[in-house]
Amino acid sequence: MTSLIWLRNDLRIDDNKALYYACKTKKDIIVLFISTPNQWKNHSMSGKQANFIYNRLLYLQKKFFSLNIKFLYKEVKDFNKSIKYILLICKKYKISSVFYNFQYEFNEKKRDDLLKINLLNNKIKVYNFHDNILISPHLIKNNLGNSYKIFYFFKKKILNILKNKKIICVSQPKIRKKLKILNKKNINFSFKFKKFNIKKFPFKDKLIIKKINYFFKNKFFLYNKKKDYLYLNNTSEFSIYLNLGVFSVRKFFYYILKYSKNSYKNSYILLNKLLWREFFKHLMFSYQNLSKNLSLKPFEKKIKWKNNNLKIKAWKKGLTGVPIIDAGMRQLKKTGWLNNRLRMIVSNFLVKNLLINWRIGEKHFMLHLIDSDFSINNGNWQWISSCGTDSVSYVRTFNPYIQSKKFDNKGIFIKKYVKELKNVPIKNIHKPYLWLKKNEPYTKYPKPIINYEKNKKIFEKIIKKLI
């Protein structure tokens, strides 16, 4: 008899629950990955992320081969076709049990529920696990038995669990008895790739471990004070590995504790970010309407967004006339990466200054971020638009000029990505229009496309009427 492990957003061998429990038996093991380009396109997958996944799969294929585990790859059009293919594989290889780790988005959950019904009807056992989060969503409920919608209460509950319950990391499987046939087949993606910086985002385990060790040994204690400075590289850049399941979220949690000397206080900011990630995953699990382009707060339906196509285009291309916004949007297009501070600044500008529907920004981020994850991206865009989870009664805004002066005071980051401003003096770099008009009248860099203060008040007035 044979067991099948279906890999999805858990592209690792170490501390992979589905793989670990499948390999505890003496059955033959087959690992399967199915790419669904049509579905990926509908979900706005980044070309850089697809390229990273492709390289990671080539690497995993060799790793599984070294463990004498058969690895299969198949490309089908969409999720429904993937169910049919799994049933075909089960019949071909006489599969007796199927193992996989949960995904929480609506389409993925619907697919898995349908697969489970089909497998059970064919007398095939199904084992599934909460693997890409720290704590099962079933364990974090309020007094009414519902999932929390406000982070403060969620955080209080999950920290209490984490302090009193040991999070178990499982080992990677040992080399298994050699199979008769371990043929390697080509992995071909029809999804359009985009190049990504392999040095910045390595896909091999040894280099990933090296990256995480370097961060915790050299940057962790500076993280709290320096993470938001745009000209410094002081973030972990580890979200891609957590979101695609390349590195275990449980092991990342223990890294934080280890270098904080088991003090939750010392690890506050980085742990807080990890818990926000967890929170958005739990929200997606509990409130499936979030997968359907609906806001957590129903009042958002009453907002009349001003989706001006010229302003949307200017924002996407980094031609708004606001240097920090333009530098951020150009970095996003070029590298597929923005640090969290800059994500908040550029998204706030789109929604609360340009008065553009947050869904347009959400999709653009998904299309370009190498670490894009639907639940986290969706949660962050709803948060920034004041239409999602929040624990404050006021309208939260980010003044791009203040943020620019605070986190790129000398314009180092701005000048790196906005070459038109290379000659602008430091004192003028955050608001260069008047200097350019006088000194470089033929510049191609545009004047600001909005009056910031005026548009800020418009949004605040709209939201205050609805809250």
PDB file of C-alpha atoms in Angstrom, residues 149-348:
ATOM      1  CA  LYS A 149     -12.029  40.254  14.870  1.00  0.00           C
ATOM      2  CA  ILE A 150      -9.746  42.574  16.823  1.00  0.00           C
ATOM      3  CA  PHE A 151      -6.034  41.835  17.063  1.00  0.00           C
ATOM      4  CA  TYR A 152      -5.611  42.971  20.675  1.00  0.00           C
ATOM      5  CA  PHE A 153      -7.918  40.249  22.017  1.00  0.00           C
ATOM      6  CA  PHE A 154      -6.541  37.634  19.627  1.00  0.00           C
ATOM      7  CA  LYS A 155      -2.992  38.437  20.697  1.00  0.00           C
ATOM      8  CA  LYS A 156      -3.859  38.219  24.382  1.00  0.00           C
ATOM      9  CA  LYS A 157      -5.396  34.768  23.883  1.00  0.00           C
ATOM     10  CA  ILE A 158      -2.688  33.302  21.670  1.00  0.00           C
ATOM     11  CA  LEU A 159       0.147  34.570  23.882  1.00  0.00           C
ATOM     12  CA  ASN A 160      -1.479  32.863  26.830  1.00  0.00           C
ATOM     13  CA  ILE A 161      -1.553  29.608  24.843  1.00  0.00           C
ATOM     14  CA  LEU A 162       2.033  29.986  23.611  1.00  0.00           C
ATOM     15  CA  LYS A 163       3.321  30.609  27.122  1.00  0.00           C
ATOM     16  CA  ASN A 164       1.610  27.525  28.497  1.00  0.00           C
ATOM     17  CA  LYS A 165       1.767  25.059  25.611  1.00  0.00           C
ATOM     18  CA  LYS A 166       4.906  23.739  23.940  1.00  0.00           C
ATOM     19  CA  ILE A 167       4.776  24.075  20.162  1.00  0.00           C
ATOM     20  CA  ILE A 168       6.014  20.819  18.662  1.00  0.00           C
ATOM     21  CA  CYS A 169       8.350  20.778  15.669  1.00  0.00           C
ATOM     22  CA  VAL A 170       8.527  17.465  13.830  1.00  0.00           C
ATOM     23  CA  SER A 171      11.649  16.058  12.230  1.00  0.00           C
ATOM     24  CA  GLN A 172      12.293  15.424   8.573  1.00  0.00           C
ATOM     25  CA  PRO A 173      11.874  11.852   7.319  1.00  0.00           C
ATOM     26  CA  LYS A 174      14.809   9.469   7.270  1.00  0.00           C
ATOM     27  CA  ILE A 175      16.059   7.777   4.117  1.00  0.00           C
ATOM     28  CA  ARG A 176      13.498   5.169   3.173  1.00  0.00           C
ATOM     29  CA  LYS A 177      13.798   1.753   1.634  1.00  0.00           C
ATOM     30  CA  LYS A 178      14.644   2.224  -2.026  1.00  0.00           C
ATOM     31  CA  LEU A 179      11.737   2.065  -4.438  1.00  0.00           C
ATOM     32  CA  LYS A 180      11.936   0.045  -7.610  1.00  0.00           C
ATOM     33  CA  ILE A 181      11.283   3.062  -9.805  1.00  0.00           C
ATOM     34  CA  LEU A 182      12.446   6.563  -8.883  1.00  0.00           C
ATOM     35  CA  ASN A 183      12.332   8.236 -12.249  1.00  0.00           C
ATOM     36  CA  LYS A 184      12.840  11.994 -12.468  1.00  0.00           C
ATOM     37  CA  LYS A 185      10.518  13.877 -14.773  1.00  0.00           C
ATOM     38  CA  ASN A 186      10.817  17.409 -16.022  1.00  0.00           C
ATOM     39  CA  ILE A 187       9.001  20.173 -14.165  1.00  0.00           C
ATOM     40  CA  ASN A 188       7.478  22.514 -16.710  1.00  0.00           C
ATOM     41  CA  PHE A 189       5.490  25.619 -15.858  1.00  0.00           C
ATOM     42  CA  SER A 190       3.401  27.342 -18.507  1.00  0.00           C
ATOM     43  CA  PHE A 191       2.867  30.265 -16.106  1.00  0.00           C
ATOM     44  CA  LYS A 192       4.857  33.308 -17.212  1.00  0.00           C
ATOM     45  CA  PHE A 193       7.957  33.838 -15.071  1.00  0.00           C
ATOM     46  CA  LYS A 194       9.679  37.012 -14.002  1.00  0.00           C
ATOM     47  CA  LYS A 195      13.284  37.156 -12.801  1.00  0.00           C
ATOM     48  CA  PHE A 196      13.960  37.502  -9.103  1.00  0.00           C
ATOM     49  CA  ASN A 197      17.115  38.168  -7.114  1.00  0.00           C
ATOM     50  CA  ILE A 198      18.330  34.695  -6.107  1.00  0.00           C
ATOM     51  CA  LYS A 199      21.009  36.121  -3.814  1.00  0.00           C
ATOM     52  CA  LYS A 200      18.400  38.130  -1.934  1.00  0.00           C
ATOM     53  CA  PHE A 201      15.863  35.283  -1.903  1.00  0.00           C
ATOM     54  CA  PRO A 202      17.756  31.951  -2.028  1.00  0.00           C
ATOM     55  CA  PHE A 203      15.665  28.803  -2.443  1.00  0.00           C
ATOM     56  CA  LYS A 204      18.079  26.143  -1.154  1.00  0.00           C
ATOM     57  CA  ASP A 205      17.853  25.086   2.489  1.00  0.00           C
ATOM     58  CA  LYS A 206      21.503  25.699   3.414  1.00  0.00           C
ATOM     59  CA  LEU A 207      21.375  29.255   2.078  1.00  0.00           C
ATOM     60  CA  ILE A 208      18.012  29.906   3.737  1.00  0.00           C
ATOM     61  CA  ILE A 209      19.382  28.749   7.094  1.00  0.00           C
ATOM     62  CA  LYS A 210      22.431  30.932   6.524  1.00  0.00           C
ATOM     63  CA  LYS A 211      20.150  33.902   5.835  1.00  0.00           C
ATOM     64  CA  ILE A 212      18.064  33.414   8.965  1.00  0.00           C
ATOM     65  CA  ASN A 213      21.129  32.864  11.162  1.00  0.00           C
ATOM     66  CA  TYR A 214      22.736  36.013   9.822  1.00  0.00           C
ATOM     67  CA  PHE A 215      19.629  38.048  10.564  1.00  0.00           C
ATOM     68  CA  PHE A 216      19.262  36.836  14.147  1.00  0.00           C
ATOM     69  CA  LYS A 217      22.963  37.120  14.947  1.00  0.00           C
ATOM     70  CA  ASN A 218      23.570  40.496  13.305  1.00  0.00           C
ATOM     71  CA  LYS A 219      20.288  42.357  12.906  1.00  0.00           C
ATOM     72  CA  PHE A 220      17.778  41.090  15.447  1.00  0.00           C
ATOM     73  CA  PHE A 221      18.737  43.464  18.244  1.00  0.00           C
ATOM     74  CA  LEU A 222      18.701  46.412  15.843  1.00  0.00           C
ATOM     75  CA  TYR A 223      15.370  45.357  14.380  1.00  0.00           C
ATOM     76  CA  ASN A 224      13.161  47.210  16.855  1.00  0.00           C
ATOM     77  CA  LYS A 225      14.888  50.547  16.186  1.00  0.00           C
ATOM     78  CA  LYS A 226      16.053  50.225  12.581  1.00  0.00           C
ATOM     79  CA  LYS A 227      13.538  48.073  10.693  1.00  0.00           C
ATOM     80  CA  ASP A 228      11.613  51.033   9.241  1.00  0.00           C
ATOM     81  CA  TYR A 229      14.569  52.990   7.875  1.00  0.00           C
ATOM     82  CA  LEU A 230      14.225  52.591   4.129  1.00  0.00           C
ATOM     83  CA  TYR A 231      17.882  53.050   3.202  1.00  0.00           C
ATOM     84  CA  LEU A 232      18.927  50.253   5.591  1.00  0.00           C
ATOM     85  CA  ASN A 233      18.447  46.550   5.012  1.00  0.00           C
ATOM     86  CA  ASN A 234      17.472  45.589   8.537  1.00  0.00           C
ATOM     87  CA  THR A 235      14.394  43.429   8.013  1.00  0.00           C
ATOM     88  CA  SER A 236      14.513  39.639   7.949  1.00  0.00           C
ATOM     89  CA  GLU A 237      13.043  39.393   4.393  1.00  0.00           C
ATOM     90  CA  PHE A 238      11.725  36.054   5.576  1.00  0.00           C
ATOM     91  CA  SER A 239       8.032  36.405   4.741  1.00  0.00           C
ATOM     92  CA  ILE A 240       8.429  34.554   1.434  1.00  0.00           C
ATOM     93  CA  TYR A 241       9.702  31.465   3.269  1.00  0.00           C
ATOM     94  CA  LEU A 242       6.868  31.534   5.794  1.00  0.00           C
ATOM     95  CA  ASN A 243       4.120  32.292   3.288  1.00  0.00           C
ATOM     96  CA  LEU A 244       5.145  29.519   0.880  1.00  0.00           C
ATOM     97  CA  GLY A 245       5.911  27.123   3.717  1.00  0.00           C
ATOM     98  CA  VAL A 246       9.561  26.880   2.685  1.00  0.00           C
ATOM     99  CA  PHE A 247      10.558  27.410   6.312  1.00  0.00           C
ATOM    100  CA  SER A 248       8.493  26.315   9.300  1.00  0.00           C
ATOM    101  CA  VAL A 249       6.619  29.072  11.152  1.00  0.00           C
ATOM    102  CA  ARG A 250       7.137  27.034  14.335  1.00  0.00           C
ATOM    103  CA  LYS A 251      10.916  27.057  13.897  1.00  0.00           C
ATOM    104  CA  PHE A 252      10.848  30.778  13.151  1.00  0.00           C
ATOM    105  CA  PHE A 253       8.932  31.283  16.407  1.00  0.00           C
ATOM    106  CA  TYR A 254      11.624  29.387  18.313  1.00  0.00           C
ATOM    107  CA  TYR A 255      14.349  31.457  16.651  1.00  0.00           C
ATOM    108  CA  ILE A 256      12.646  34.558  18.023  1.00  0.00           C
ATOM    109  CA  LEU A 257      12.454  33.087  21.518  1.00  0.00           C
ATOM    110  CA  LYS A 258      16.020  31.827  21.420  1.00  0.00           C
ATOM    111  CA  TYR A 259      17.528  35.197  20.528  1.00  0.00           C
ATOM    112  CA  SER A 260      15.171  36.966  22.930  1.00  0.00           C
ATOM    113  CA  LYS A 261      16.446  34.667  25.688  1.00  0.00           C
ATOM    114  CA  ASN A 262      12.900  33.312  26.035  1.00  0.00           C
ATOM    115  CA  SER A 263      11.624  36.764  26.920  1.00  0.00           C
ATOM    116  CA  TYR A 264       8.413  37.723  25.137  1.00  0.00           C
ATOM    117  CA  LYS A 265       9.131  41.339  26.045  1.00  0.00           C
ATOM    118  CA  ASN A 266      12.488  41.369  24.222  1.00  0.00           C
ATOM    119  CA  SER A 267      10.928  39.828  21.129  1.00  0.00           C
ATOM    120  CA  TYR A 268       7.958  42.201  21.109  1.00  0.00           C
ATOM    121  CA  ILE A 269       8.033  43.728  17.606  1.00  0.00           C
ATOM    122  CA  LEU A 270       9.112  40.720  15.543  1.00  0.00           C
ATOM    123  CA  LEU A 271       6.847  38.390  17.499  1.00  0.00           C
ATOM    124  CA  ASN A 272       4.045  40.902  17.067  1.00  0.00           C
ATOM    125  CA  LYS A 273       4.488  40.727  13.292  1.00  0.00           C
ATOM    126  CA  LEU A 274       4.375  36.944  13.417  1.00  0.00           C
ATOM    127  CA  LEU A 275       1.157  37.101  15.432  1.00  0.00           C
ATOM    128  CA  TRP A 276      -0.403  39.534  12.949  1.00  0.00           C
ATOM    129  CA  ARG A 277       0.390  36.992  10.246  1.00  0.00           C
ATOM    130  CA  GLU A 278      -1.281  34.315  12.367  1.00  0.00           C
ATOM    131  CA  PHE A 279      -4.279  36.560  13.004  1.00  0.00           C
ATOM    132  CA  PHE A 280      -4.906  37.153   9.300  1.00  0.00           C
ATOM    133  CA  LYS A 281      -4.735  33.393   8.667  1.00  0.00           C
ATOM    134  CA  HIS A 282      -7.292  32.781  11.419  1.00  0.00           C
ATOM    135  CA  LEU A 283      -9.558  35.507  10.055  1.00  0.00           C
ATOM    136  CA  MET A 284      -9.472  33.928   6.594  1.00  0.00           C
ATOM    137  CA  PHE A 285     -10.314  30.533   8.094  1.00  0.00           C
ATOM    138  CA  SER A 286     -13.257  31.863  10.116  1.00  0.00           C
ATOM    139  CA  TYR A 287     -14.705  34.519   7.816  1.00  0.00           C
ATOM    140  CA  GLN A 288     -14.794  33.083   4.316  1.00  0.00           C
ATOM    141  CA  ASN A 289     -16.385  36.228   2.854  1.00  0.00           C
ATOM    142  CA  LEU A 290     -12.943  37.798   3.063  1.00  0.00           C
ATOM    143  CA  SER A 291     -11.998  35.550   0.131  1.00  0.00           C
ATOM    144  CA  LYS A 292     -14.856  37.048  -1.881  1.00  0.00           C
ATOM    145  CA  ASN A 293     -13.624  40.647  -2.002  1.00  0.00           C
ATOM    146  CA  LEU A 294     -15.838  41.654   0.934  1.00  0.00           C
ATOM    147  CA  SER A 295     -14.629  43.813   3.800  1.00  0.00           C
ATOM    148  CA  LEU A 296     -14.698  42.726   7.415  1.00  0.00           C
ATOM    149  CA  LYS A 297     -16.672  45.904   8.168  1.00  0.00           C
ATOM    150  CA  PRO A 298     -19.939  46.025   6.121  1.00  0.00           C
ATOM    151  CA  PHE A 299     -20.029  49.852   6.051  1.00  0.00           C
ATOM    152  CA  GLU A 300     -17.357  49.815   3.330  1.00  0.00           C
ATOM    153  CA  LYS A 301     -20.135  49.118   0.798  1.00  0.00           C
ATOM    154  CA  LYS A 302     -21.330  52.699   1.317  1.00  0.00           C
ATOM    155  CA  ILE A 303     -18.010  54.275   0.367  1.00  0.00           C
ATOM    156  CA  LYS A 304     -18.052  55.789  -3.111  1.00  0.00           C
ATOM    157  CA  TRP A 305     -14.490  55.240  -4.274  1.00  0.00           C
ATOM    158  CA  LYS A 306     -13.096  57.664  -6.851  1.00  0.00           C
ATOM    159  CA  ASN A 307     -11.268  55.206  -9.090  1.00  0.00           C
ATOM    160  CA  ASN A 308      -9.544  57.701 -11.353  1.00  0.00           C
ATOM    161  CA  ASN A 309      -7.638  55.686 -13.972  1.00  0.00           C
ATOM    162  CA  LEU A 310      -4.933  58.323 -14.480  1.00  0.00           C
ATOM    163  CA  LYS A 311      -4.206  58.441 -10.753  1.00  0.00           C
ATOM    164  CA  ILE A 312      -4.195  54.653 -10.506  1.00  0.00           C
ATOM    165  CA  LYS A 313      -1.722  54.478 -13.391  1.00  0.00           C
ATOM    166  CA  ALA A 314       0.466  57.165 -11.808  1.00  0.00           C
ATOM    167  CA  TRP A 315       0.529  55.272  -8.502  1.00  0.00           C
ATOM    168  CA  LYS A 316       1.396  51.962 -10.156  1.00  0.00           C
ATOM    169  CA  LYS A 317       4.206  53.476 -12.242  1.00  0.00           C
ATOM    170  CA  GLY A 318       5.655  55.620  -9.457  1.00  0.00           C
ATOM    171  CA  LEU A 319       4.749  58.932 -11.084  1.00  0.00           C
ATOM    172  CA  THR A 320       2.652  60.603  -8.383  1.00  0.00           C
ATOM    173  CA  GLY A 321       5.039  63.489  -7.745  1.00  0.00           C
ATOM    174  CA  VAL A 322       5.445  62.348  -4.131  1.00  0.00           C
ATOM    175  CA  PRO A 323       9.023  60.970  -3.993  1.00  0.00           C
ATOM    176  CA  ILE A 324       8.625  58.393  -1.220  1.00  0.00           C
ATOM    177  CA  ILE A 325       5.562  56.910  -2.953  1.00  0.00           C
ATOM    178  CA  ASP A 326       7.258  56.818  -6.344  1.00  0.00           C
ATOM    179  CA  ALA A 327      10.438  55.262  -4.960  1.00  0.00           C
ATOM    180  CA  GLY A 328       8.412  52.571  -3.219  1.00  0.00           C
ATOM    181  CA  MET A 329       6.313  51.693  -6.252  1.00  0.00           C
ATOM    182  CA  ARG A 330       9.384  51.513  -8.483  1.00  0.00           C
ATOM    183  CA  GLN A 331      11.155  49.285  -5.985  1.00  0.00           C
ATOM    184  CA  LEU A 332       8.106  47.008  -5.921  1.00  0.00           C
ATOM    185  CA  LYS A 333       8.100  46.626  -9.700  1.00  0.00           C
ATOM    186  CA  LYS A 334      11.859  46.104  -9.924  1.00  0.00           C
ATOM    187  CA  THR A 335      12.476  43.771  -6.970  1.00  0.00           C
ATOM    188  CA  GLY A 336       9.104  42.340  -5.937  1.00  0.00           C
ATOM    189  CA  TRP A 337       9.783  43.514  -2.405  1.00  0.00           C
ATOM    190  CA  LEU A 338       8.887  46.360  -0.013  1.00  0.00           C
ATOM    191  CA  ASN A 339       9.508  46.528   3.691  1.00  0.00           C
ATOM    192  CA  ASN A 340       6.400  46.699   5.856  1.00  0.00           C
ATOM    193  CA  ARG A 341       6.692  50.431   6.602  1.00  0.00           C
ATOM    194  CA  LEU A 342       6.799  51.275   2.906  1.00  0.00           C
ATOM    195  CA  ARG A 343       3.874  48.948   2.167  1.00  0.00           C
ATOM    196  CA  MET A 344       1.806  50.926   4.655  1.00  0.00           C
ATOM    197  CA  ILE A 345       2.912  54.293   3.242  1.00  0.00           C
ATOM    198  CA  VAL A 346       2.136  53.529  -0.419  1.00  0.00           C
ATOM    199  CA  SER A 347      -1.129  51.694   0.334  1.00  0.00           C
ATOM    200  CA  ASN A 348      -2.340  54.507   2.613  1.00  0.00           C
TER     201      ASN A 348
END
